[in-house]
Every structure is written in C-alpha cells, then in structure tokens.
Coordinates of C-alpha atoms and ligand atoms in Angstrom, one line a residue:
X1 CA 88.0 -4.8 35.9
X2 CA 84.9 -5.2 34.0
X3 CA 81.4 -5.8 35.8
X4 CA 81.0 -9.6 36.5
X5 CA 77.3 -10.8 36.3
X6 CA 75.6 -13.1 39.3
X7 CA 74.1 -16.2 38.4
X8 CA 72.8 -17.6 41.5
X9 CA 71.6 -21.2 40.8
X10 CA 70.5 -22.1 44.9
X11 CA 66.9 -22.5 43.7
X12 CA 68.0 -25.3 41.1
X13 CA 71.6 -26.2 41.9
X14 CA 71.4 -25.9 45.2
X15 CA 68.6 -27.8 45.8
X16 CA 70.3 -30.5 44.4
X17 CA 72.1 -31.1 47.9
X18 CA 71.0 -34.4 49.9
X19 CA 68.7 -32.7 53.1
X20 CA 67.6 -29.6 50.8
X21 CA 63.9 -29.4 50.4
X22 CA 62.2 -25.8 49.0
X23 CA 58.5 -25.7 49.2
X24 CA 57.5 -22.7 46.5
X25 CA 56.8 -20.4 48.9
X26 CA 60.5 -20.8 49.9
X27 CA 61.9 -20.0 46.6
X28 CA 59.6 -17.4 45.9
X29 CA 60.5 -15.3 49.4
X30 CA 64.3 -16.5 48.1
X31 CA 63.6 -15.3 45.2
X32 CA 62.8 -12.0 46.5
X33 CA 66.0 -11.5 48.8
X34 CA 68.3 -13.0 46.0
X35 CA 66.9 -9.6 44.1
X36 CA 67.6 -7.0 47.0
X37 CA 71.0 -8.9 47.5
X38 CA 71.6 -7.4 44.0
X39 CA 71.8 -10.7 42.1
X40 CA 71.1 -10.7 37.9
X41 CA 70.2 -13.7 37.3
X42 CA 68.3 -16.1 39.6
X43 CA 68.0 -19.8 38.1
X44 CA 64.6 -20.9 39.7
X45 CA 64.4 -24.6 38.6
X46 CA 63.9 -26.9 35.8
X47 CA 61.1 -26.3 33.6
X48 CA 58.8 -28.9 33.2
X49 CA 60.4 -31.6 35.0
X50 CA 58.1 -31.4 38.2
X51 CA 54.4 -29.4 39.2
X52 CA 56.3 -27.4 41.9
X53 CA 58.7 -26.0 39.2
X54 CA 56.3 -25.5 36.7
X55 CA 54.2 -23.6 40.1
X56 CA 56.9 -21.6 41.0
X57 CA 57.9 -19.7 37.2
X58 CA 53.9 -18.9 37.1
X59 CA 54.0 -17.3 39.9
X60 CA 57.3 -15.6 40.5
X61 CA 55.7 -13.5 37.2
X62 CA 54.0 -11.6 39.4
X63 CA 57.2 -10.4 41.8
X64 CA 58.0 -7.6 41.2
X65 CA 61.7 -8.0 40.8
X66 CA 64.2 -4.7 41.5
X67 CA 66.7 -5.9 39.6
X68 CA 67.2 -9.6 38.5
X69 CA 65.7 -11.5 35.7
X70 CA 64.6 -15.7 36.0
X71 CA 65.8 -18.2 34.2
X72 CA 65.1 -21.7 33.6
X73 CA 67.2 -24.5 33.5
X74 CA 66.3 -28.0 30.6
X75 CA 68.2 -29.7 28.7
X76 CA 69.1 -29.3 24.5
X77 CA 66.7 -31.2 22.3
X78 CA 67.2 -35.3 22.2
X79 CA 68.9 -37.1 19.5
X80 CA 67.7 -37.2 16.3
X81 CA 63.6 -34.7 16.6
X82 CA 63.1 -31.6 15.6
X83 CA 63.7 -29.0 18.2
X84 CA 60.1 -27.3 17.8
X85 CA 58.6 -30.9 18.4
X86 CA 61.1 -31.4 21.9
X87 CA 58.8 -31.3 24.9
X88 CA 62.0 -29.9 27.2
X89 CA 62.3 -27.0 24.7
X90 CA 58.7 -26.2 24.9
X91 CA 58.8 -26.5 28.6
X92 CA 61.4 -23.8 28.9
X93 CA 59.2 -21.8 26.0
X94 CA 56.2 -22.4 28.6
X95 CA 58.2 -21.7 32.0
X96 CA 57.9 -17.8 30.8
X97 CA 61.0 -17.0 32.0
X98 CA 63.4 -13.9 30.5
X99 CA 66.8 -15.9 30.5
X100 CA 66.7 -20.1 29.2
X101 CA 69.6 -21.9 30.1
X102 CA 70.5 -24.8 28.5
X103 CA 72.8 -27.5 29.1
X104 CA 74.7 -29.7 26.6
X105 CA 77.8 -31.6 26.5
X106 CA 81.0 -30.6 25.7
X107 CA 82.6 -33.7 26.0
X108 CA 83.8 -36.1 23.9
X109 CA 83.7 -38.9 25.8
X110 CA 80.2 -38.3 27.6
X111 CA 78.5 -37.3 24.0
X112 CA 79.8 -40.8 22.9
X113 CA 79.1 -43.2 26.3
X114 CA 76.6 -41.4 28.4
X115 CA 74.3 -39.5 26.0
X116 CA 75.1 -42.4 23.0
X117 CA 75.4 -40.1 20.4
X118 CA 77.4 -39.2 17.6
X119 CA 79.8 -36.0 17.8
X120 CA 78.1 -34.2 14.8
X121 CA 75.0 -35.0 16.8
X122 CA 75.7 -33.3 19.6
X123 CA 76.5 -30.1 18.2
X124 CA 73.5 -29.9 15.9
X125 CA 71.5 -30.6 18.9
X126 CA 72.8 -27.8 21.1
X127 CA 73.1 -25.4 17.6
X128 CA 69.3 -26.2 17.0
X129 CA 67.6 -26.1 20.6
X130 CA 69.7 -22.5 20.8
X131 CA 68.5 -21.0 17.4
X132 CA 64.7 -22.0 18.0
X133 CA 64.9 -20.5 21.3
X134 CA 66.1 -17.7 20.2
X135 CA 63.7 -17.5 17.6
X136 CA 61.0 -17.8 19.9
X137 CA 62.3 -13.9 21.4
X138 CA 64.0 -15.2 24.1
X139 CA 67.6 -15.0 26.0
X140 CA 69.1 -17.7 25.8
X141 CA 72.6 -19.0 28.2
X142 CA 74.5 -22.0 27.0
X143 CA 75.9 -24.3 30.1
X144 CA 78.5 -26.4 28.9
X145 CA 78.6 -29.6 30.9
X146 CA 82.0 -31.2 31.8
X147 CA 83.7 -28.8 30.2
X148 CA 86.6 -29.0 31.7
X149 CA 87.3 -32.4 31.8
X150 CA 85.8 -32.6 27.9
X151 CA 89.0 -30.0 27.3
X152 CA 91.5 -31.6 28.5
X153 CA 90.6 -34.8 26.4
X154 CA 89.5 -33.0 23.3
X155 CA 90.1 -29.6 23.4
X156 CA 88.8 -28.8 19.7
X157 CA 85.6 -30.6 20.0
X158 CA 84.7 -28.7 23.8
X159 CA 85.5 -25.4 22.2
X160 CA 83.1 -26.8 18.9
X161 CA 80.6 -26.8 21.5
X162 CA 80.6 -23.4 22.5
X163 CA 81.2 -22.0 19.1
X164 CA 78.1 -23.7 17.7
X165 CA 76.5 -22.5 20.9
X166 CA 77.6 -19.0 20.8
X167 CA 76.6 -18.6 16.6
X168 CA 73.5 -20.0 17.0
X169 CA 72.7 -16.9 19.3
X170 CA 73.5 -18.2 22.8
X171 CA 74.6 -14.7 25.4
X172 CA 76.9 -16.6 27.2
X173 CA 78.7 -19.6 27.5
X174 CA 79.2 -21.0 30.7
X175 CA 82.4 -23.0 31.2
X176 CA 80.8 -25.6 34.3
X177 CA 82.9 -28.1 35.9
X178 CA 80.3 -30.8 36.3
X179 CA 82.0 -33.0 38.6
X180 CA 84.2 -30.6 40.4
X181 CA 87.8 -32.5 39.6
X182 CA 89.3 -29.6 38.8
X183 CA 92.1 -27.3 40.5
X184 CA 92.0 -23.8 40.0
X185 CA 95.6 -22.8 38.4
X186 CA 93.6 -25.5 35.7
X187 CA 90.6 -23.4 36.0
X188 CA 92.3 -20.5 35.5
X189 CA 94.6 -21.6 32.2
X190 CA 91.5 -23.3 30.5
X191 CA 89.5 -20.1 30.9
X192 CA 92.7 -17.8 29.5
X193 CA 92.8 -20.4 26.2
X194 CA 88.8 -20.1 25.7
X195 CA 88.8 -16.6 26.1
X196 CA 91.8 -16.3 23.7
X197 CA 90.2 -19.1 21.0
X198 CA 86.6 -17.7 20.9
X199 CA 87.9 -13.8 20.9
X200 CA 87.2 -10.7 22.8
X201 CA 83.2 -10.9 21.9
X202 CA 82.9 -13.8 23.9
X203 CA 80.8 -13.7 26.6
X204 CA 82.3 -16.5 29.4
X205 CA 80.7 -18.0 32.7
X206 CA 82.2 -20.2 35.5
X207 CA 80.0 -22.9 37.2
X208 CA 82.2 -24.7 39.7
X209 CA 81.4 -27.6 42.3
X210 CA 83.1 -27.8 45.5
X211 CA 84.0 -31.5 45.4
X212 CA 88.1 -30.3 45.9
X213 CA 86.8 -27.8 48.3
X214 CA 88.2 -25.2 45.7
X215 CA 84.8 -23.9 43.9
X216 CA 85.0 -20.5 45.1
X217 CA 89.1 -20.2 44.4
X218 CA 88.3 -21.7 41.0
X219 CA 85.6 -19.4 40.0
X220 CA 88.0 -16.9 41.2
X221 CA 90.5 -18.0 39.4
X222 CA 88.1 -18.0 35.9
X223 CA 87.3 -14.0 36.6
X224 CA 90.9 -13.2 36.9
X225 CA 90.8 -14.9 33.1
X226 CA 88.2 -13.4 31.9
X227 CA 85.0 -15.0 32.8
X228 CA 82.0 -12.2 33.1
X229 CA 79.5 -14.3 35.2
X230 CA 79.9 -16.3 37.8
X231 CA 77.4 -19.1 39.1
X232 CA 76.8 -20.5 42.3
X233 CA 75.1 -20.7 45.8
X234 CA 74.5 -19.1 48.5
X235 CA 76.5 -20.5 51.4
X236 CA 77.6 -23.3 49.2
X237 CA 74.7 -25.2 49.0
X238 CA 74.8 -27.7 45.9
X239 CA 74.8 -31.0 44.4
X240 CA 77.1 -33.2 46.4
X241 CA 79.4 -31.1 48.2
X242 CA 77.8 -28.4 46.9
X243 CA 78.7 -25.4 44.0
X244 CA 81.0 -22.4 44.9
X245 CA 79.8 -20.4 47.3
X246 CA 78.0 -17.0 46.1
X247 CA 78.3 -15.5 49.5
X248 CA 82.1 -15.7 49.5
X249 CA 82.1 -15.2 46.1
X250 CA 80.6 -11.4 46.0
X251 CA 82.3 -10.6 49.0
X252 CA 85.9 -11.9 47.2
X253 CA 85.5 -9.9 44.0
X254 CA 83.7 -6.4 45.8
X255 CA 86.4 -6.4 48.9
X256 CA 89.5 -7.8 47.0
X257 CA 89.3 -7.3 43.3
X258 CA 87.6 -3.9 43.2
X259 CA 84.9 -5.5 41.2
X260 CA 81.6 -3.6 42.0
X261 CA 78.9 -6.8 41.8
X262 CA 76.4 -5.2 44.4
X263 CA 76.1 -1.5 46.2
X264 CA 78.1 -1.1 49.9
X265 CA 74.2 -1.7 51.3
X266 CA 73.7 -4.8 49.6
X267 CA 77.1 -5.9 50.4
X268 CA 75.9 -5.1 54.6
X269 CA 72.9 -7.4 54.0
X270 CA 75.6 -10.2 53.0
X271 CA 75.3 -11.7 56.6
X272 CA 71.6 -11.6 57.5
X273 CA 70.7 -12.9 53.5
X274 CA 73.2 -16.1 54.7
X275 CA 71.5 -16.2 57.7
X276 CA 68.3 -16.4 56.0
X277 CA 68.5 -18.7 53.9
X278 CA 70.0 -21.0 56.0
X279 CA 67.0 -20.7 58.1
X280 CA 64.6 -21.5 55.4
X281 CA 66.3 -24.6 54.1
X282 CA 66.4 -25.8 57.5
X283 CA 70.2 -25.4 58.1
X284 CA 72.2 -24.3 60.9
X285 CA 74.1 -21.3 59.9
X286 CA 78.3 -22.5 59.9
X287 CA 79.4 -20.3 62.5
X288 CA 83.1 -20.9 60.8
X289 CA 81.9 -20.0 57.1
X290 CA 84.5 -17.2 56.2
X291 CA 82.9 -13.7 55.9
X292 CA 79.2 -14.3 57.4
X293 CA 79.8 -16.8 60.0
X294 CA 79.6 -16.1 63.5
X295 CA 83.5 -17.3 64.4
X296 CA 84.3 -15.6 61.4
X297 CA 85.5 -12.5 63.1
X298 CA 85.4 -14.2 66.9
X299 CA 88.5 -13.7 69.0
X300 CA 89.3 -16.4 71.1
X301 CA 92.9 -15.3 72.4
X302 CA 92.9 -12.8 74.7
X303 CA 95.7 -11.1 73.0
X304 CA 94.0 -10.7 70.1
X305 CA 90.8 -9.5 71.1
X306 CA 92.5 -6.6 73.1
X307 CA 94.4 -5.8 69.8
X308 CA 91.6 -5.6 67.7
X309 CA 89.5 -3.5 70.3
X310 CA 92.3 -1.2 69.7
X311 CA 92.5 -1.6 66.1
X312 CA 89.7 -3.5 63.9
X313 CA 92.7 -4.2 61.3
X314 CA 95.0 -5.7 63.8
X315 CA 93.7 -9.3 63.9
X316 CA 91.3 -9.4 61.1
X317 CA 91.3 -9.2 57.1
X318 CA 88.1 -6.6 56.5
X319 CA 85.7 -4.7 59.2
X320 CA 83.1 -7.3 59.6
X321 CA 80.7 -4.4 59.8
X322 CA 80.8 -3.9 55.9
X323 CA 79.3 -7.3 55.4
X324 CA 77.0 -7.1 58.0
X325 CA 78.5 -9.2 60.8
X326 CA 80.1 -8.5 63.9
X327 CA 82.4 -9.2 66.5
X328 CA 80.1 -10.5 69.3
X329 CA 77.5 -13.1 68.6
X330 CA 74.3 -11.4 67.5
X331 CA 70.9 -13.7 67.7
X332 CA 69.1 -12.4 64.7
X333 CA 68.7 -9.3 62.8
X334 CA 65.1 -9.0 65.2
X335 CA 66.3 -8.8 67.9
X336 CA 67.9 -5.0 66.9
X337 CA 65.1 -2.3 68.9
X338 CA 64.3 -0.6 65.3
X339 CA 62.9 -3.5 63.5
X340 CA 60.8 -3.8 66.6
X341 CA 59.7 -0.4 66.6
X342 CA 59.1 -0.8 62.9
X343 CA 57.1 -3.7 63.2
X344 CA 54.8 -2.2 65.7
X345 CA 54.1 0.7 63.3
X346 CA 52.9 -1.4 60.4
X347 CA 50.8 -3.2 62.8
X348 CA 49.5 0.4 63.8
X349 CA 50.2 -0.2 67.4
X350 CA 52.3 2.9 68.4
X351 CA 49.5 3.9 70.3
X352 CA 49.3 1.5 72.2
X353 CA 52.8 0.2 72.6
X354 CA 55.3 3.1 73.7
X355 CA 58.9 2.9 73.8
X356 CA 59.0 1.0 77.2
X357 CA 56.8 -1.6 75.6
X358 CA 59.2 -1.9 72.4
X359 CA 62.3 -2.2 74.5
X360 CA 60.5 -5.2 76.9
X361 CA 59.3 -6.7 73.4
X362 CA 62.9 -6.8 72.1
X363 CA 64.0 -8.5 75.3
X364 CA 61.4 -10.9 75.2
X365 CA 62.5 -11.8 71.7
X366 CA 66.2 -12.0 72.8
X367 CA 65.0 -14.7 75.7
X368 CA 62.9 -16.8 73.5
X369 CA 65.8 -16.8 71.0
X370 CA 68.2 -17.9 74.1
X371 CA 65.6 -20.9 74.2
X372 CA 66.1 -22.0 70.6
X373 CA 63.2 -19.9 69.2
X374 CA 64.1 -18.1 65.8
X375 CA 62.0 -15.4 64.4
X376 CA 63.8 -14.9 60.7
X377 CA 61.2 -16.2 59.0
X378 CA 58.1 -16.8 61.8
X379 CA 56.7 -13.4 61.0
X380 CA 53.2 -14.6 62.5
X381 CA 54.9 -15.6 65.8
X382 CA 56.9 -12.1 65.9
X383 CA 53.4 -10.3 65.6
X384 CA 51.5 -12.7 68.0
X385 CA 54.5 -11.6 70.4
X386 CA 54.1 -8.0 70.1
X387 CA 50.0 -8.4 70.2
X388 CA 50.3 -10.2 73.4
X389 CA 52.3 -7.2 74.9
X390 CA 49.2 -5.1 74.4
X391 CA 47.7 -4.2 77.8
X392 CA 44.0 -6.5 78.1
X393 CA 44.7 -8.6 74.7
X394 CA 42.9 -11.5 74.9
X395 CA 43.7 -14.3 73.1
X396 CA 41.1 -15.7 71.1
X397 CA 41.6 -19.4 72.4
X398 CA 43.7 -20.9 75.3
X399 CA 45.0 -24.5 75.7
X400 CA 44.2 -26.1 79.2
X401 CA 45.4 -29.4 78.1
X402 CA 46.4 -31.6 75.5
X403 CA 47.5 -35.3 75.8
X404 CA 48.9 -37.7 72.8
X405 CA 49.3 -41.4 72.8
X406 CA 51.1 -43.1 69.8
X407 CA 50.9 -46.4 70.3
X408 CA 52.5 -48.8 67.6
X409 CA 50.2 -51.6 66.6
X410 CA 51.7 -54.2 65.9
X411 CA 50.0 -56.9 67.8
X412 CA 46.5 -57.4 66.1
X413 CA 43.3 -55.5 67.5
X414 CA 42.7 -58.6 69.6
X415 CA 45.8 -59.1 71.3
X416 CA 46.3 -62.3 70.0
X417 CA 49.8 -62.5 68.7
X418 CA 52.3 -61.0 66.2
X419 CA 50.7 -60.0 63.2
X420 CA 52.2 -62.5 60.2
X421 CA 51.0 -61.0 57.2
X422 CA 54.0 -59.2 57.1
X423 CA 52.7 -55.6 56.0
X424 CA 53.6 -52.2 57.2
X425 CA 51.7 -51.5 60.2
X426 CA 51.2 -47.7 60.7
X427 CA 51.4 -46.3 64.7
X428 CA 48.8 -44.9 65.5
X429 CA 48.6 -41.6 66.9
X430 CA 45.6 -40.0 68.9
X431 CA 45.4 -36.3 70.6
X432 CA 43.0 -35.4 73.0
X433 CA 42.8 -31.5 73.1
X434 CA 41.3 -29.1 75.9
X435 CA 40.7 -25.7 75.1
X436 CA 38.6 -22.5 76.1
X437 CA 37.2 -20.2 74.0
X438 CA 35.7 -16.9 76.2
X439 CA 34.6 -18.6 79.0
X440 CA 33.4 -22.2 77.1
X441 CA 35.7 -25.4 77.4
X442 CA 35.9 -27.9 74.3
X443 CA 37.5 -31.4 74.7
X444 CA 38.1 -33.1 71.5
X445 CA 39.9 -35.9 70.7
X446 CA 41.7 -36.8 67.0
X447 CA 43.5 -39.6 65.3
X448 CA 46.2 -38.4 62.9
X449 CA 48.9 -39.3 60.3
X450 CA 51.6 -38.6 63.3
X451 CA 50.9 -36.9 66.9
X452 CA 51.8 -33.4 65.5
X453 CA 48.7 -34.1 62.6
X454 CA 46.4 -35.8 65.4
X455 CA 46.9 -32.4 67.5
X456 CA 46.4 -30.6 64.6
X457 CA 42.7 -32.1 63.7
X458 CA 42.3 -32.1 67.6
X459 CA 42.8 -28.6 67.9
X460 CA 40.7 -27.3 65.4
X461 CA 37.5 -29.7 65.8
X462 CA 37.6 -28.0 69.2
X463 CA 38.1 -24.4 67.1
X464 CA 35.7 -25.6 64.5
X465 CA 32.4 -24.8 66.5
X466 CA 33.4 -21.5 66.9
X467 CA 35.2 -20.7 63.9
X468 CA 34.2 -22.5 60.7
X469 CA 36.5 -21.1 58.7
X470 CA 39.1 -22.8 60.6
X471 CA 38.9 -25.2 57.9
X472 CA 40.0 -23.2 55.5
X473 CA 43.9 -23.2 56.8
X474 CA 46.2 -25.7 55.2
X475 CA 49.6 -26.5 57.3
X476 CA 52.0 -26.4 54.2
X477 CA 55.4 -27.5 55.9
X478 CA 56.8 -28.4 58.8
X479 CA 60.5 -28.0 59.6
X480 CA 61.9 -29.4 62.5
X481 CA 65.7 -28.7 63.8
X482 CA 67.9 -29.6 67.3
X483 CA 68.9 -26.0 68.3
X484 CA 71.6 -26.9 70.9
X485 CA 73.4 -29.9 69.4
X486 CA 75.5 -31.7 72.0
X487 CA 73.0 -32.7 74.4
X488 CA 71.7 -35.5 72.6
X489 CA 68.3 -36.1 72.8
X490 CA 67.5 -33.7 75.2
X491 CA 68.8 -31.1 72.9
X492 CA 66.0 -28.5 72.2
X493 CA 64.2 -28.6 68.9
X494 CA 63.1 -26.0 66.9
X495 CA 60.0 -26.5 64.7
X496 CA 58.6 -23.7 62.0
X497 CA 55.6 -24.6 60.5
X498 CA 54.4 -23.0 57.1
X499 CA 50.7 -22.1 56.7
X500 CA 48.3 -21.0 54.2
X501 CA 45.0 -20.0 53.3
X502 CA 43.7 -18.9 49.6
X503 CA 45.1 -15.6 50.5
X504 CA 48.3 -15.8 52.6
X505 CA 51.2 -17.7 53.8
X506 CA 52.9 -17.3 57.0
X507 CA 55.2 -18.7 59.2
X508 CA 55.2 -19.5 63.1
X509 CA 57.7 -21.5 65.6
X510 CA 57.9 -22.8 68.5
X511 CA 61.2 -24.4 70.8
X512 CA 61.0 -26.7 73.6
X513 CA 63.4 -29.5 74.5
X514 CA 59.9 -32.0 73.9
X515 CA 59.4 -32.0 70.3
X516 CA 55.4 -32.1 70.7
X517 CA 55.2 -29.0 72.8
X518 CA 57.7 -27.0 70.4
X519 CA 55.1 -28.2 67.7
X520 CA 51.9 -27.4 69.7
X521 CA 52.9 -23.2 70.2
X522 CA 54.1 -23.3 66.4
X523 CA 50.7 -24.6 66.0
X524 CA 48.4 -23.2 68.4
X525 CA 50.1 -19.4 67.0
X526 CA 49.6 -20.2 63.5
X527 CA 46.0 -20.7 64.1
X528 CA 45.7 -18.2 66.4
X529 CA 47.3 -15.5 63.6
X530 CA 45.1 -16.8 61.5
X531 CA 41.4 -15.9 63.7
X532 CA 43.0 -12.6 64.4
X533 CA 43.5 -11.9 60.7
X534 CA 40.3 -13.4 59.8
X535 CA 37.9 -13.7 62.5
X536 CA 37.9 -10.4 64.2
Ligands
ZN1 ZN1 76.1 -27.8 38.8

C-alpha cells in the first residue's frame, strides 16, 4: 500500500473537548513531540480567531521542525465579498503557516439552513477562498464538512464540492464526518465511490469523530478505500467524544496493514508521546486505551501470565515492546537510570554525582512518583532533585512556616448581618510566610486572588529583599489533578505549575494529599530553579 500522510489536528481539534485547555507553551512543546513522533502535518489552531492562536503560529516559526509542516485551520470566504477583502482568508495568509486548511460545506442541507446560502454560493465561495490562497503561494487542504451525511442526501452536490475544491488548486480533499453518525462499512463504500468519481489523481483524507465509538475503525476503513491522509488525535482527544485516535491509528496501519507512517523508533516512542500528552492536558493516562495503556498488555489470570512469560505471542496481539509499553506497570519514562545519568551530564555534574548517586537519584524519583509526583514534564523539579543530591548544596531559601486563612466574607466588615446587596462577595485569602535565607528569617504576610496566589505574593515579598529580580517571574499555569482516585477527598493531588521569565519556561510539581502543600513545593521549586538559574 501507498504511504498514508498524518494529519494530527490535537492542537485544534482536540482542544475542542470540554476539560482541554493548551496554554502556548503546551502546544508549542506538543508541537515539537508531534514532529519526532513522525507526524506531517500538525494543525495548530485557528488563525485569527483568538490572541493565543495568532501567539502560537508566530512563534512555532522559529521550531525547528524535523519533519512536519503547520497548518492553519479558518473557514471559506462569507457569502457574497470578495475573497481578498475576507478577514478569515487574510488571517490564514497572516498565520504564516506552510499548509491552510479550509473548511466548507458539502452539504446540501447545511449550505441551505445553517449557512443560509444558495448552492451556487457555496461552491463559488469554497472555489474562490481556494484559488486566492493558492495564489498567494501557499498549500492549501480542503476539509469538507458533513460530508458524509451531505452524500447520502445529495451525492452530486457533496462531490461538486470537492471538485470545485480540488480545480481551484486545493492538495487534498478531506472527506470529515462532522458529527460522527456514521458506521464504517458506510465510511468505507462512500470513500470507494469518491475515489472512483474524482479519479486516480485525487488526493483523499478521512476526518472521523468518535461519537459511534468507531472513528478509528472508520478512518481505517477509508485507507483500505483509498484515502492518503488520515486526521485525528492523539489518544482521542476531540470535540465531544472526541476524533479518531492517532495513537491507535499509526499503530493500526504500521503493525497491521504494512503501511510504513513512522520509523520502528518512532513507533517505540508511541507509549511515552501518549503518556505525554496526557500529562500536559491534565489527563490521566487510560490505563485500558488499546496499544499504550498500562492494562493494555496486563495479565490478570494467572494462566495467562505464565503463558505469555513463556511466549510473548501466547496471550497478546503484538510485543508491547515495539510500541514502547510493557508488561509490568512502569511510572514514567524518568524513572529508567539512563535518562538520569543523562540528565546529570547536561547539568555537568558527573563529577560530582557518581554512579551510586545516579542510582539513589533514580529511586528517589521512583518514591516521589509512588506519592503522586510526576516528572514528564516538571523538568525544573527533576533538576532541583538531582542538585539536592549534591554533597553540601545549599538551597538558596528554606520555608520554616507558612500559614493560610480563607475566610469567606459574607457577613459585612462589621459583623452586623447578611450582606443584602446581593453581589458576589470574593473570599478572602491571606498567607503568612516564614522563610530563611543564609542565616536571616523573613515573615511576610500576603492577601491573594486564592490561597495558592496569596502564598505566592507571600513568598516572594519575603524573597524580594534579597532577590529583586524575583519579580520578574510570572506563574503561567497551574494544573491541578487527584492522583489516587478512589479515596475521595483525601485522595492525593498533583499540582504542576508553569513558569516563565522573558527568557524561559519551565515546569515544577508538587503531590500531597493537602492541596496547599502540593502547591507550596511546586511553588517554592519553581522559584528556587529560577535564583539558581539567575541569581548565582
Ligand atoms: Zn472535527
């Protein structure tokens, strides 16, 4: 079989899905891991339609990119203007990106009620907006929206769409099933009859949703029929029940239709890459999601787990090796003794820190994680941890206390009674913060939006004598998770909290079963990275 392109739409699509919340620092380190995983084409957001977007295509310029290109996602022109005077059009133009995709309909019905438009319309819009992009020099993809259910009303007017599409210069065509209604043997037919109506020279994509819980089997089921790029996910994620699955997807067409969509190696990072971004939209990795997850090759019956130590075939459809997962549960990618030692090198410790060292480093990092801590992504955290195994480090501050009252407010200052004005009445939250610096104690006290920002402005007024530039650190996110469901609210959280100066971002966490103290180490280590960095 021919080469099938990856169109991997979790910066756009995927964000689409209720709970799913990218800062651009997210979708730029996505960005970079969607290009090792070997994807083409990485869809990065709408252009124009919000400042983080519009952030995120100025600076993803400046990746350097292996092997995909970024495209951005805006509608055709509206009804009825010229396509050089539509704003959309010009915000793709000004989005800088190699690949435009635009979406248009392709169905009858949704050109005539939803957009309110005539037929002829229609095409001439998505014939226009195609012909000016290209004639700006750019690549242009054409997503036909509800093209499958536009099909089976009016076959002749969906396949009008793509023709118009495809002669005004669009690459591909990409057959999307908007709202996910249909089956896969459907898929699979509709694709056959494009491919056959539009001829060999046709290039065809499948956009699937997952609202049948079919997305993957359907975008499957378009390859088998000819489609050449596939769009999705990764691990599913997606408007409403989200789009079809790029994880399962590669793995499907590399291990069971000979299809070569990434290298072996790439194919090996399949796991940790799921991992990953699970981590950094805040998810909890599906331990039952097939390939990747960690039940996914977990043997439960006794029988069977005997059988497959005798045979890795006997109980189980691949080696979970050649996707990068494995039998028996492991934490995180970190806690392996050669990232460690690696680590410690770029740091330019290996002086300091011999093998003993490396090996108690990588247990420490295998108890934290017991405790709900996560290193994936809190590279500042992972290098505090191997600093503090240096023989005398000192540590440039050290908490003696803190204490937070929130106190909600909504008596009036006097105690008089129930306020009846009726408005919103913030809590308010105050931290008091003891700390020492060499062998000199500050106590400061803070009011904040929240007792995680009151202990925040607590910490460094107390930090602020000292250190100035203290100021110049701006907390960017905060992501808060339970680790250990099941135990209700004394479940342990995990926080991660994203932080940035004019120079860097980085990323620190902290676990405890009390939400404040998990905050306070993910806290007190990102401004701890940052004086190391910056003040020694
Ligand atoms: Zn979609």
């Amino acid at each position: 079989m021919n080469r099938v392109e990856l169109y991997d739409t979790t910066l756009r699509d995927g964000t689409q899905q209720e709970g799913i919340s990218l800062s651009v620092e997210d979708k730029l380190a996505i960005t970079e891991r969607l290009d090792e995983l070997g994807v083409d084409v990485i869809e990065g957001g709408y252009a124009g339609a919000n400042p983080k977007d519009d952030e995120y295509f100025r600076r993803v310029q400046s990746l350097e990119l292996k092997h995909a290109v970024v495209s951005a996602f805006g509608n055709t022109r509206r009804a009825n203007i010229d396509a050089a005077a539509d704003p959309t059009l010009k915000a793709l133009l000004d989005s800088g990106a190699a690949v435009l995709t635009l979406v248009g309909k392709a169905s009858d019905y949704q050109v005539r009620d939803v957009l309110a438009t005539s037929l002829e319309e229609n095409l001439a819009m998505i014939a226009d907006s195609v012909a000016y992009l290209k004639s700006q020099g750019r690549r242009v993809m054409f997503d036909a929206e509800h093209f499958f259910d536009g099909y089976k009303a009016n076959s002749e007017y969906a396949l009008q769409a793509l023709k118009v599409a495809m002669e005004a210069g669009a690459e591909r065509v990409i057959l999307c099933d908007t709202n996910g209604g249909t089956l896969p043997g459907e898929v699979g037919r509709i694709t056959a009859e494009v491919k056959a109506a539009l001829g060999d020279e046709a290039q065809i994509g499948i956009h699937t949703h997952n609202d049948t819980d079919t997305a993957v089997a359907s975008a499957i089921a378009a390859v088998e029929s000819g489609a050449m790029q596939v769009q999705g996910c990764i691990n599913g994620y997606g408007e409403r029940t989200g789009n079809a699955n790029m994880v399962s997807m590669i793995a499907n067409m590399k291990l069971k239709m000979g299809i070569d969509v990434v290298s072996d190696e790439q194919l090996a990072s399949l796991t940790t890459l799921s991992n990953y971004v699970a981590e950094v939209v805040n998810r909890r990795p599906s331990p039952f999601q097939p390939y990747v997850g960690t039940s996914a090759f977990a043997h439960k019956g006794g029988l069977h787990a005997a059988a497959t130590e005798r045979s890795v075939h006997s109980y189980q459809h691949i080696d979970p090796a050649i996707v990068g997962n494995a039998n028996s549960v492991v934490i995180s990618e970190l806690a392996g003794r050669g990232n460690v030692v690696r680590r410690i090198r770029e740091m330019g410790f290996e002086d300091v820190l011999d093998r003993d060292d490396a090996t108690k480093i990588v247990q420490h990092v295998k108890d934290k994680e017991a405790l709900g801590y996560s290193y994936e992504v809190a590279n500042a955290s992972l290098d505090l941890l191997i600093r503090r195994a240096i023989p005398n480090y000192e540590p440039l501050f050290e908490l003696v206390d803190f204490m937070v009252v929130v106190e909600n407010r909504r008596r009036t200052s006097f105690g008089t009674g129930w306020r009846t004005d009726g408005k919103e009445h913030p809590m308010l939250s105050e931290a008091t913060v003891k700390v020492s610096v060499g062998h000199e104690v500050r106590h400061t006290a803070a009011e904040g939006n929240g007792p995680v920002d009151a202990l925040d402005r607590a910490l460094r007024k107390a930090l602020r004598e000292f250190y100035p530039n203290v100021a110049n650190v701006r907390l960017t996110d905060y992501k808060v998770r339970v680790v250990n469901e099941g135990t209700g609210t004394g479940a342990a959280v995990r926080v991660v909290i994203e932080s940035a100066d004019e120079r860097e971002v980085w990323y620190t966490v902290g676990a405890s079963t009390n939400i404040l103290e998990a905050s306070w180490i993910a806290l007190a280590d990102s401004l701890e990275y940052w004086l190391i960095n910056n003040e020694t």
